[in-house]
Amino acid sequence: ALVINDPDFQHEDLNFLSRSQRYEQAIRKSSLMVMKLREYGIADPEEIYWFKSFVHRGRPEPLDLHLGMFLPTLLTQATPEQQDRFFMPAWNLEIIGTYAQTEMGHGTHLRGLETTATYDPATQEFILNSPTVTSIKWWPGGLGKTSNHAIVLAQLYTQGQCKGLHAFIVPIRQLGTHEPLPGITVGDIGPKFGYDEMDNGYLKMDNFRIPRENMLMKYAQVEPDGTYVKPLSDKLTYGTMVFIRSLIVGDSARSLSRACTIAIRYSAVRHQSELKPGEPEPQILDYQTQQYKLFPLLATAYAFHFVGAYIKDTYHRISGDINEGDLSELPELHALTAGLKAFTSWTANAGIEECRMACGGHGYSRCSGIPDIYVTFTPSCTYEGENTVMMLQTARFLVKSYTQVSSGQRVTGMVSYLNDLSRQRIQPQHVAARTVTVRINDPASLVDAYKARAARLVEAAAKNLQAELNHRKSKEDAWNRTSVDLVRASEAHCHYVIVKLFTAKLSEISNAAVRAVLTELCLLYALYGISKNTGDFLQAGILTDAQITQVNQRVKELLAIIRPNAVALVDSFDFHDVHLGSVLGRYDGNVYENMFEWAKKSPLNKTEVHESFHKHLKPMQAKL
Amino acid sequence: GVNPDLASERQTASFSVEKLTAWLDGGAEHTRLRRAVVEAIECDPVFSRENQYFQSQNERYEAAVRKAVYLKKKMHEMGWSENGPEFKYIYRAVSGDIAFLLHRIFIRSISVLGSDKQIAKWIPLASQYQLIGSYAQTELGHGTYLQGLETTAVFDITTQEFILNTPKISAMKWWPGDMGRSATHTVVFAQLYIHGKCYGVHPFIVQIRSLQDHSLCPGITAGDIGPKMNFEHIDNGYLMLQNVRVPRENMLNKFCEVQPDGTYVRRGSPKINYFTMTTVRISLISDEVVTPLMKACTIAIRYSVVRRQSKLKPGEQEAKILDYQTQQEKLLPPLAAAYAFYFVNNYLQELFNSAYREIQRKNFDLLPELHALSSGFKALITQYCTSGVKTCLQACGGHGYSLLSGLPSLYTKILASCIYEGENTILFLQTARFLIKCFMAASTGQSLPPSVTYLAAVKPEKCPAKNKLDFLSPDIYTEAYQHTAVRLISSTAAKLQDLIQSGVKKHNAWNQCTVQLVQAAKAHCHYITVKNFAETVEKLETMTGIQKIMKHLCDLFALHGIFSNAGVFLHDGYISGAQMDMVTASYLDLLAIIRKDAVPLVDAFDFTDKSLNSALGSYDGQVYQRLYEWAQKSPTNKQMSPAYEKYLKPLLHNTLSKL
């Protein structure tokens, strides 16, 4: 409320502004925000997060990379002397920084980056270069127009040898005039699907020199004579990645929840066609097809919410271990978050679009707010690790665990179900399924079904991989020829983890009514997942034809059971109208009159007769 | 020059790209004509789309109007006419980025629904642009369900006029294109009342803006509905009517008429109002749905052989991303689908032409089948192509997200097609209604329309395939699709019967089965698509190279469908678990085979660089250079942003003391 009622943060509906105007508004609000945060003395990261999300209403903003990457990287990777030089100026926004990693030709595969930093012992400087077009830094947020510094990732060359990627603090614009420095070419990469507020930028460096002390040297170091000192462990970087991916899982839950809120409220307001002859048009939420589109997504939003919380907790727990030097749980968590990041962002991405489609034509209007949620969310399938690549990372861990089990070792954690495979090895194929008797109204039993499916698909992928390896020389080639199977195995694993976490959550709920409705959602989530992947469950013999028919039937019964609570379940997400940014999803449901009010403000309506009439139409009619 | 990574793909083509293009066009002479039209339009700077991605809604709208006006002149210069062979290529050449598309629907609805007298009066005015038309059906609160419209037209015998009204806010016309700013006239669909009795929805020609100064006519409130996901160049509008009077002659009356004394006369089927929608549904498939998918495939596949990422073999350079199986699995099924739906569109077009000839003779017998097929196929094709374009967009990683890739605008545009001209779920249910009816008729031995005769045929209970190669036989997979369609239709029909017999009211039973009904309708359309693809390939016997690659695409389309809907095929054991593994193996083999011809297969679509308007998808593959050059044209780089002086500078300097 502090923010919502603050007149300084008000502005025209962003849908009616051009990109430059939206950028300007965002900068204005960010500047104000920083001052107000300091004024109110808000310093707790959680509180800053909420403050920020109300100022920018869940949209990206030009200082995101400064606050989210530049400052934290200084904290974790700079030496104390470097912190003295850079941190306070950056904290006080004399220095505005960004984080320049991705290049035009290189993304997720970090080793492929081409930017070079060559050490010159004569002057004790690094010479930075963008040797090719593909090596131009491309995409970093805040780089185009806002930042005057960047942390640049580049291949370090010293004493004639490449030492791999390292981070350098590079000034890019003149303090005072904000003009690019000589040797620096910097600009905005142009319009995108979304992120209108963000000046994603490019950066090209030609023999640009920075002092030796600008390399971030808390871990690796280059001494004045050019001697390279190696860092201790590289597993530490896992920590940051796990953290960021856990944020994306949370974001998947939130974005999908927002879209569900809009679509479900609107479906209660919209009336269409007839269900019973002679009666008035019913709410579209009464149609089975509409429920079938929206309620599984609602259940998914809840499921992801619990998954996000779980990863965050696990991360904090493990962070403690890491500080004490225990890195044993990190590989599994790293593998799991890679897959869950991909699974949840893919599902949420498709789900947001489903919600929009479920709102028919009006969903397509910007006033519905869903287009904005979608374009803001969809890049998360690509950034912080492209999803397919993420799935294959999880698969690598699964195959490794499977190999350990087949060689007689035991594995722990979420993959421990693979241990059962070795016990059943005496039996012929599709062993995993045999032990399961599925009771379709019992979440715990469904967890077992998902477990059996995951085990079966991991085993199938591992076996196919082995078969390919027997045929071919190259490991990489065999891996590539199995990758469709491997992705399926990862998906099944993640799906199992989510059903398991959701089910586990139910027992923690003390309020009986809440537990009842969440149990219904949990069942819907699990059963809907089965009905969408019947092939896996049938082929592995986990479920019979008759059970699949029952599952399909039960899904439809659950839709009717959830229907009376649907609006209450989205109201529980507790999104403020301002944060929702949707005419269709308003809490008060006064949709149509407000759509009309909104449309009247459209730029095309600024004059009664559009200038095109005088410029084009009238002359044409006169001539014909 | 051409990027060597792209050039090498073209050297290994297994067929002649030029021959495939000519075949797709329906003959080399059509290709020549198409290229001439495209060339004439694209070399004209008025039609340039160079700055499209940088323009505001107002600028886009103005450009679209300018182009539409100029096109009229251009056609005159070139000697092209609306009925000439060039016409269908013009729309493709301007990539739909033009105003007055609804004006054309205005004209078409008058030609179909109007009497000879009305046609003689309005069509010349409209084709000379003495007036600009629109087509106002959808309301703020009502879409696909026509009977629910609330706008009223009351006949006033004393003045021989209809009085049109928007009784409440949800009845406001909302969405019609060209209506927000441009149109002077529109066809309004309203509930007709005579002597207090409602006769249902009828079309009326209503003038909304002055022909002199373009101001709104008395009783009219109209404007633009505001920004959308795409179609910034179109002024989708709203319209409110308050006691607007139009003469009796303004009701389109080929099929029904109100006589001066208020007598209501119907000629022909009441279904005829649906015919315009059927026409529009079929006509949009090619230009609005299949073409965008073809473009998206072209962009994504070309980019995927230029983009290199990670290593497949140690020591070698980074691999083309199209060499990854996961990338092939994303892009090649949509490519096969683009071909599949291109051929289905030809099939629908033929069906439409024969139905149209019959309707002109007032024979409406073919209408139910045509309506059912056009509904289901509109839904299936728009859904499939939309998700295909989305996959292409996501397969291009970060650069796909840039507007300069061309993919976001293809996506946001095609996805509207899932809603306009009938929301897809409702359309599937219309097809399902037809299928259930036919299935019942078949069980009592009645004769069936050609597309559904298979419902009466008896077929084997198990798939006869013995090894993975058997699944490359069109008979095997076509029968699998047929079997599945029959199973889903018959089991849903049985479920409906059971529910009704157990005392559930008919409409409730229907609603309880709708999820299954949608699935059944999809299975039917999917089956027809596979069957039609296989038949098309068969007819290619004189062109062996092309037949071979088309056969691969047909196999891929069919097997991908089985692979991704495995449960439906496994369900009653028609395909066994072991057979499903064969399907998967054959499917994955096909990816590697088609991979080799992927670039030639998109080259054959023959899009010019200008029509793709994509920094990633150009013919020469100079992706990075072009991205860099185009980005520099962005207005954000040309103008000094006021943000620095106004906000950043104070932030960087003055405020520090306050912190």
Short mmCIF file of N, CA and C in Angstrom, two decimals, chain A residues 377-434:
data_model
loop_
_atom_site.label_atom_id
_atom_site.label_comp_id
_atom_site.label_asym_id
_atom_site.label_seq_id
_atom_site.Cartn_x
_atom_site.Cartn_y
_atom_site.Cartn_z
N PHE A 377 7.29 -13.54 -19.04
CA PHE A 377 7.73 -14.81 -18.48
C PHE A 377 8.48 -15.69 -19.47
N THR A 378 8.07 -15.66 -20.73
CA THR A 378 8.56 -16.68 -21.67
C THR A 378 10.08 -16.74 -21.83
N PRO A 379 10.82 -15.63 -21.70
CA PRO A 379 12.28 -15.79 -21.85
C PRO A 379 12.91 -16.69 -20.79
N SER A 380 12.21 -16.95 -19.70
CA SER A 380 12.82 -17.79 -18.67
C SER A 380 13.02 -19.23 -19.15
N CYS A 381 12.38 -19.59 -20.28
CA CYS A 381 12.66 -20.91 -20.87
C CYS A 381 14.06 -20.92 -21.49
N THR A 382 14.60 -19.74 -21.75
CA THR A 382 15.90 -19.64 -22.42
C THR A 382 17.00 -19.17 -21.48
N TYR A 383 16.70 -18.11 -20.69
CA TYR A 383 17.81 -17.57 -19.90
C TYR A 383 18.14 -18.44 -18.68
N GLU A 384 19.31 -18.23 -18.15
CA GLU A 384 19.82 -19.06 -17.04
C GLU A 384 19.83 -20.54 -17.41
N GLY A 385 20.12 -20.83 -18.66
CA GLY A 385 20.21 -22.21 -19.10
C GLY A 385 19.02 -22.60 -19.94
N GLU A 386 19.25 -22.82 -21.23
CA GLU A 386 18.18 -23.20 -22.17
C GLU A 386 17.56 -24.50 -21.68
N ASN A 387 16.23 -24.58 -21.76
CA ASN A 387 15.53 -25.69 -21.09
C ASN A 387 15.93 -27.08 -21.55
N THR A 388 16.08 -27.27 -22.85
CA THR A 388 16.46 -28.61 -23.31
C THR A 388 17.82 -28.99 -22.75
N VAL A 389 18.73 -28.03 -22.74
CA VAL A 389 20.05 -28.28 -22.18
C VAL A 389 19.94 -28.61 -20.68
N MET A 390 19.05 -27.91 -20.00
CA MET A 390 18.83 -28.17 -18.57
C MET A 390 18.32 -29.60 -18.35
N MET A 391 17.36 -30.01 -19.18
CA MET A 391 16.80 -31.36 -19.05
C MET A 391 17.91 -32.40 -19.25
N LEU A 392 18.80 -32.12 -20.19
CA LEU A 392 19.87 -33.08 -20.45
C LEU A 392 20.88 -33.10 -19.31
N GLN A 393 21.03 -31.98 -18.60
CA GLN A 393 21.91 -32.01 -17.42
C GLN A 393 21.33 -32.92 -16.34
N THR A 394 20.03 -32.78 -16.13
CA THR A 394 19.38 -33.67 -15.16
C THR A 394 19.53 -35.12 -15.62
N ALA A 395 19.35 -35.34 -16.92
CA ALA A 395 19.46 -36.70 -17.46
C ALA A 395 20.86 -37.27 -17.21
N ARG A 396 21.84 -36.43 -17.33
CA ARG A 396 23.22 -36.90 -17.10
C ARG A 396 23.36 -37.43 -15.67
N PHE A 397 22.76 -36.69 -14.74
CA PHE A 397 22.80 -37.13 -13.35
C PHE A 397 22.02 -38.43 -13.15
N LEU A 398 20.87 -38.53 -13.84
CA LEU A 398 20.04 -39.73 -13.69
C LEU A 398 20.77 -40.95 -14.24
N VAL A 399 21.38 -40.77 -15.41
CA VAL A 399 22.10 -41.90 -16.02
C VAL A 399 23.28 -42.31 -15.14
N LYS A 400 23.94 -41.30 -14.59
CA LYS A 400 25.06 -41.59 -13.70
C LYS A 400 24.57 -42.39 -12.47
N SER A 401 23.47 -41.96 -11.91
CA SER A 401 22.92 -42.66 -10.75
C SER A 401 22.52 -44.08 -11.14
N TYR A 402 21.92 -44.21 -12.33
CA TYR A 402 21.50 -45.54 -12.80
C TYR A 402 22.73 -46.44 -12.93
N THR A 403 23.80 -45.89 -13.49
CA THR A 403 25.02 -46.67 -13.67
C THR A 403 25.58 -47.11 -12.33
N GLN A 404 25.52 -46.21 -11.37
CA GLN A 404 25.99 -46.56 -10.02
C GLN A 404 25.19 -47.72 -9.45
N VAL A 405 23.86 -47.62 -9.62
CA VAL A 405 23.01 -48.68 -9.10
C VAL A 405 23.32 -50.01 -9.79
N SER A 406 23.48 -49.96 -11.13
CA SER A 406 23.73 -51.23 -11.83
C SER A 406 25.09 -51.83 -11.44
N SER A 407 26.00 -50.99 -10.97
CA SER A 407 27.28 -51.56 -10.56
C SER A 407 27.27 -51.88 -9.06
N GLY A 408 26.07 -51.91 -8.49
CA GLY A 408 25.94 -52.41 -7.12
C GLY A 408 25.96 -51.36 -6.03
N GLN A 409 26.21 -50.09 -6.39
CA GLN A 409 26.19 -49.06 -5.35
C GLN A 409 24.77 -48.62 -5.06
N ARG A 410 24.60 -47.96 -3.93
CA ARG A 410 23.29 -47.39 -3.63
C ARG A 410 23.33 -45.88 -3.84
N VAL A 411 22.19 -45.36 -4.29
CA VAL A 411 22.12 -43.90 -4.43
C VAL A 411 21.12 -43.36 -3.43
N THR A 412 21.25 -42.06 -3.10
CA THR A 412 20.37 -41.47 -2.09
C THR A 412 19.58 -40.30 -2.68
N GLY A 413 18.72 -39.74 -1.88
CA GLY A 413 17.98 -38.56 -2.30
C GLY A 413 16.81 -38.92 -3.21
N MET A 414 16.42 -37.95 -4.05
CA MET A 414 15.24 -38.11 -4.89
C MET A 414 15.37 -39.26 -5.90
N VAL A 415 16.58 -39.71 -6.18
CA VAL A 415 16.75 -40.78 -7.17
C VAL A 415 16.81 -42.16 -6.51
N SER A 416 16.55 -42.22 -5.21
CA SER A 416 16.74 -43.50 -4.52
C SER A 416 15.83 -44.60 -5.07
N TYR A 417 14.75 -44.21 -5.78
CA TYR A 417 13.90 -45.25 -6.37
C TYR A 417 14.66 -46.11 -7.37
N LEU A 418 15.77 -45.61 -7.87
CA LEU A 418 16.54 -46.41 -8.82
C LEU A 418 17.15 -47.64 -8.13
N ASN A 419 17.32 -47.55 -6.80
CA ASN A 419 17.86 -48.70 -6.07
C ASN A 419 16.97 -49.94 -6.26
N ASP A 420 15.65 -49.69 -6.34
CA ASP A 420 14.72 -50.82 -6.48
C ASP A 420 14.95 -51.59 -7.77
N LEU A 421 15.45 -50.89 -8.78
CA LEU A 421 15.64 -51.54 -10.08
C LEU A 421 16.60 -52.72 -9.96
N SER A 422 17.67 -52.54 -9.17
CA SER A 422 18.67 -53.60 -9.11
C SER A 422 18.10 -54.82 -8.40
N ARG A 423 17.20 -54.57 -7.43
CA ARG A 423 16.62 -55.69 -6.71
C ARG A 423 15.75 -56.55 -7.63
N GLN A 424 15.16 -55.91 -8.61
CA GLN A 424 14.23 -56.63 -9.48
C GLN A 424 14.90 -57.11 -10.76
N ARG A 425 16.20 -56.99 -10.76
CA ARG A 425 16.92 -57.26 -12.00
C ARG A 425 16.74 -58.70 -12.50
N ILE A 426 16.44 -59.60 -11.59
CA ILE A 426 16.29 -61.00 -12.00
C ILE A 426 15.14 -61.16 -12.99
N GLN A 427 14.13 -60.30 -12.84
CA GLN A 427 12.97 -60.44 -13.72
C GLN A 427 13.25 -59.83 -15.10
N PRO A 428 12.42 -60.21 -16.08
CA PRO A 428 12.63 -59.62 -17.41
C PRO A 428 12.29 -58.13 -17.44
N GLN A 429 12.16 -57.57 -18.64
CA GLN A 429 12.03 -56.12 -18.78
C GLN A 429 10.74 -55.56 -18.16
N HIS A 430 10.69 -54.24 -18.10
CA HIS A 430 9.59 -53.50 -17.51
C HIS A 430 9.36 -53.92 -16.06
N VAL A 431 10.48 -54.22 -15.41
CA VAL A 431 10.40 -54.72 -14.05
C VAL A 431 9.80 -53.72 -13.10
N ALA A 432 10.11 -52.47 -13.33
CA ALA A 432 9.78 -51.47 -12.32
C ALA A 432 8.30 -51.46 -12.00
N ALA A 433 7.52 -51.80 -13.00
CA ALA A 433 6.08 -51.65 -12.84
C ALA A 433 5.45 -52.70 -11.95
N ARG A 434 6.03 -53.85 -11.93
CA ARG A 434 5.35 -55.02 -11.36
C ARG A 434 4.84 -54.85 -9.94
#
